[in-house]
Amino acid sequence: MHLSDRERRILAEIEMALRRSDRAFARRIDALNAAAARRKRVYRFGPGTSRKEIAGLLAAVAVLTLLMVFLVVFTGHASSPAPSGPSPAPSQPVTVQAPLHEAGGR
């Protein structure tokens, strides 16, 4: 909230008058302001993100990573067929013939 210079001056005068007239009230206000300053944290990751939320996110990432590794390791071998022994040799040799060209061709 932005205040004009005049409004700030008026509020300062009111505060000074209250502090002079009621010392107990001034001590309570000072204690509240000090407690609020102690509670104020500097947020490293942004406002509203706690350390527990960050730890939970990291734990979820770790669990999902382990699950993916598990699936790749244990289901990856099942999808490729294992050799069932030596492959049989062909019974007859395979020959490849080249196409014949006509003798008088272009």
PDB file of C-alpha atoms in Angstrom:
ATOM      1  CA  MET A   1       0.000   0.000   0.000  1.00  0.00           C
ATOM      2  CA  HIS A   2       1.559   3.281  -1.094  1.00  0.00           C
ATOM      3  CA  LEU A   3       0.984   6.303   1.088  1.00  0.00           C
ATOM      4  CA  SER A   4       1.609   9.899   0.300  1.00  0.00           C
ATOM      5  CA  ASP A   5       4.129  11.889   2.314  1.00  0.00           C
ATOM      6  CA  ARG A   6       1.291  13.634   4.148  1.00  0.00           C
ATOM      7  CA  GLU A   7      -0.370  10.315   5.094  1.00  0.00           C
ATOM      8  CA  ARG A   8       2.942   8.872   6.337  1.00  0.00           C
ATOM      9  CA  ARG A   9       3.550  11.971   8.449  1.00  0.00           C
ATOM     10  CA  ILE A  10       0.059  11.753   9.992  1.00  0.00           C
ATOM     11  CA  LEU A  11       0.513   8.052  10.809  1.00  0.00           C
ATOM     12  CA  ALA A  12       3.911   8.755  12.398  1.00  0.00           C
ATOM     13  CA  GLU A  13       2.349  11.488  14.571  1.00  0.00           C
ATOM     14  CA  ILE A  14      -0.444   9.132  15.664  1.00  0.00           C
ATOM     15  CA  GLU A  15       2.097   6.419  16.509  1.00  0.00           C
ATOM     16  CA  MET A  16       4.215   8.828  18.558  1.00  0.00           C
ATOM     17  CA  ALA A  17       1.152  10.053  20.452  1.00  0.00           C
ATOM     18  CA  LEU A  18       0.100   6.458  21.244  1.00  0.00           C
ATOM     19  CA  ARG A  19       3.608   5.535  22.390  1.00  0.00           C
ATOM     20  CA  ARG A  20       3.736   8.557  24.752  1.00  0.00           C
ATOM     21  CA  SER A  21       0.274   8.020  26.204  1.00  0.00           C
ATOM     22  CA  ASP A  22       0.265   4.227  26.604  1.00  0.00           C
ATOM     23  CA  ARG A  23       3.637   2.593  27.286  1.00  0.00           C
ATOM     24  CA  ALA A  24       2.128  -0.905  27.779  1.00  0.00           C
ATOM     25  CA  PHE A  25       0.452  -0.704  24.387  1.00  0.00           C
ATOM     26  CA  ALA A  26       3.754   0.386  22.798  1.00  0.00           C
ATOM     27  CA  ARG A  27       5.585  -2.606  24.371  1.00  0.00           C
ATOM     28  CA  ARG A  28       2.933  -5.024  23.079  1.00  0.00           C
ATOM     29  CA  ILE A  29       3.180  -3.577  19.573  1.00  0.00           C
ATOM     30  CA  ASP A  30       6.988  -3.782  19.691  1.00  0.00           C
ATOM     31  CA  ALA A  31       6.788  -7.429  20.841  1.00  0.00           C
ATOM     32  CA  LEU A  32       4.367  -8.282  18.024  1.00  0.00           C
ATOM     33  CA  ASN A  33       6.605  -6.594  15.451  1.00  0.00           C
ATOM     34  CA  ALA A  34       9.674  -8.434  16.786  1.00  0.00           C
ATOM     35  CA  ALA A  35       7.851 -11.793  16.673  1.00  0.00           C
ATOM     36  CA  ALA A  36       6.717 -11.128  13.115  1.00  0.00           C
ATOM     37  CA  ALA A  37      10.281 -10.288  12.093  1.00  0.00           C
ATOM     38  CA  ARG A  38      11.548 -13.563  13.623  1.00  0.00           C
ATOM     39  CA  ARG A  39       8.867 -15.599  11.825  1.00  0.00           C
ATOM     40  CA  LYS A  40       9.650 -14.074   8.473  1.00  0.00           C
ATOM     41  CA  ARG A  41      11.657 -16.575   6.405  1.00  0.00           C
ATOM     42  CA  VAL A  42      13.668 -16.098   3.299  1.00  0.00           C
ATOM     43  CA  TYR A  43      12.233 -18.502   0.754  1.00  0.00           C
ATOM     44  CA  ARG A  44      14.871 -20.248  -1.274  1.00  0.00           C
ATOM     45  CA  PHE A  45      12.601 -21.931  -3.822  1.00  0.00           C
ATOM     46  CA  GLY A  46       9.748 -19.455  -3.910  1.00  0.00           C
ATOM     47  CA  PRO A  47       6.979 -18.350  -1.607  1.00  0.00           C
ATOM     48  CA  GLY A  48       4.893 -21.159  -0.211  1.00  0.00           C
ATOM     49  CA  THR A  49       7.252 -24.057  -1.001  1.00  0.00           C
ATOM     50  CA  SER A  50       8.330 -25.811   2.172  1.00  0.00           C
ATOM     51  CA  ARG A  51      11.205 -28.195   2.714  1.00  0.00           C
ATOM     52  CA  LYS A  52       8.748 -31.053   3.253  1.00  0.00           C
ATOM     53  CA  GLU A  53       7.186 -30.453  -0.157  1.00  0.00           C
ATOM     54  CA  ILE A  54      10.593 -30.447  -1.823  1.00  0.00           C
ATOM     55  CA  ALA A  55      11.598 -33.646   0.001  1.00  0.00           C
ATOM     56  CA  GLY A  56       8.324 -35.293  -1.069  1.00  0.00           C
ATOM     57  CA  LEU A  57       8.905 -34.297  -4.670  1.00  0.00           C
ATOM     58  CA  LEU A  58      12.441 -35.727  -4.626  1.00  0.00           C
ATOM     59  CA  ALA A  59      11.180 -38.958  -3.045  1.00  0.00           C
ATOM     60  CA  ALA A  60       8.487 -39.302  -5.732  1.00  0.00           C
ATOM     61  CA  VAL A  61      11.072 -38.780  -8.479  1.00  0.00           C
ATOM     62  CA  ALA A  62      13.344 -41.414  -6.915  1.00  0.00           C
ATOM     63  CA  VAL A  63      10.505 -43.956  -6.639  1.00  0.00           C
ATOM     64  CA  LEU A  64       9.411 -43.383 -10.239  1.00  0.00           C
ATOM     65  CA  THR A  65      13.002 -43.689 -11.461  1.00  0.00           C
ATOM     66  CA  LEU A  66      13.467 -46.983  -9.613  1.00  0.00           C
ATOM     67  CA  LEU A  67      10.172 -48.260 -11.020  1.00  0.00           C
ATOM     68  CA  MET A  68      11.234 -47.415 -14.579  1.00  0.00           C
ATOM     69  CA  VAL A  69      14.631 -49.096 -14.099  1.00  0.00           C
ATOM     70  CA  PHE A  70      12.889 -52.164 -12.693  1.00  0.00           C
ATOM     71  CA  LEU A  71      10.518 -52.336 -15.654  1.00  0.00           C
ATOM     72  CA  VAL A  72      13.275 -51.905 -18.231  1.00  0.00           C
ATOM     73  CA  VAL A  73      15.551 -54.488 -16.623  1.00  0.00           C
ATOM     74  CA  PHE A  74      12.989 -57.192 -15.959  1.00  0.00           C
ATOM     75  CA  THR A  75      10.609 -56.794 -18.891  1.00  0.00           C
ATOM     76  CA  GLY A  76      13.221 -55.864 -21.491  1.00  0.00           C
ATOM     77  CA  HIS A  77      14.625 -59.426 -21.527  1.00  0.00           C
ATOM     78  CA  ALA A  78      11.216 -61.049 -21.855  1.00  0.00           C
ATOM     79  CA  SER A  79      10.388 -59.181 -25.063  1.00  0.00           C
ATOM     80  CA  SER A  80      13.438 -60.429 -26.977  1.00  0.00           C
ATOM     81  CA  PRO A  81      13.334 -64.187 -27.636  1.00  0.00           C
ATOM     82  CA  ALA A  82      16.195 -66.156 -26.194  1.00  0.00           C
ATOM     83  CA  PRO A  83      18.013 -68.496 -28.580  1.00  0.00           C
ATOM     84  CA  SER A  84      16.789 -72.063 -28.166  1.00  0.00           C
ATOM     85  CA  GLY A  85      19.976 -73.747 -29.212  1.00  0.00           C
ATOM     86  CA  PRO A  86      22.117 -73.797 -32.338  1.00  0.00           C
ATOM     87  CA  SER A  87      20.344 -72.716 -35.497  1.00  0.00           C
ATOM     88  CA  PRO A  88      19.931 -75.530 -38.029  1.00  0.00           C
ATOM     89  CA  ALA A  89      22.027 -75.349 -41.169  1.00  0.00           C
ATOM     90  CA  PRO A  90      20.077 -75.057 -44.417  1.00  0.00           C
ATOM     91  CA  SER A  91      19.539 -78.440 -46.027  1.00  0.00           C
ATOM     92  CA  GLN A  92      20.389 -77.238 -49.543  1.00  0.00           C
ATOM     93  CA  PRO A  93      22.733 -74.457 -50.565  1.00  0.00           C
ATOM     94  CA  VAL A  94      21.100 -71.247 -51.665  1.00  0.00           C
ATOM     95  CA  THR A  95      22.172 -69.955 -55.083  1.00  0.00           C
ATOM     96  CA  VAL A  96      21.375 -66.593 -56.519  1.00  0.00           C
ATOM     97  CA  GLN A  97      21.139 -66.244 -60.269  1.00  0.00           C
ATOM     98  CA  ALA A  98      21.725 -63.002 -62.088  1.00  0.00           C
ATOM     99  CA  PRO A  99      19.047 -61.938 -64.566  1.00  0.00           C
ATOM    100  CA  LEU A 100      19.774 -62.918 -68.131  1.00  0.00           C
ATOM    101  CA  HIS A 101      20.086 -60.160 -70.706  1.00  0.00           C
ATOM    102  CA  GLU A 102      19.135 -60.607 -74.308  1.00  0.00           C
ATOM    103  CA  ALA A 103      22.107 -60.816 -76.588  1.00  0.00           C
ATOM    104  CA  GLY A 104      20.951 -58.108 -78.965  1.00  0.00           C
ATOM    105  CA  GLY A 105      19.694 -55.757 -76.290  1.00  0.00           C
ATOM    106  CA  ARG A 106      20.230 -52.059 -76.147  1.00  0.00           C
TER     107      ARG A 106
END
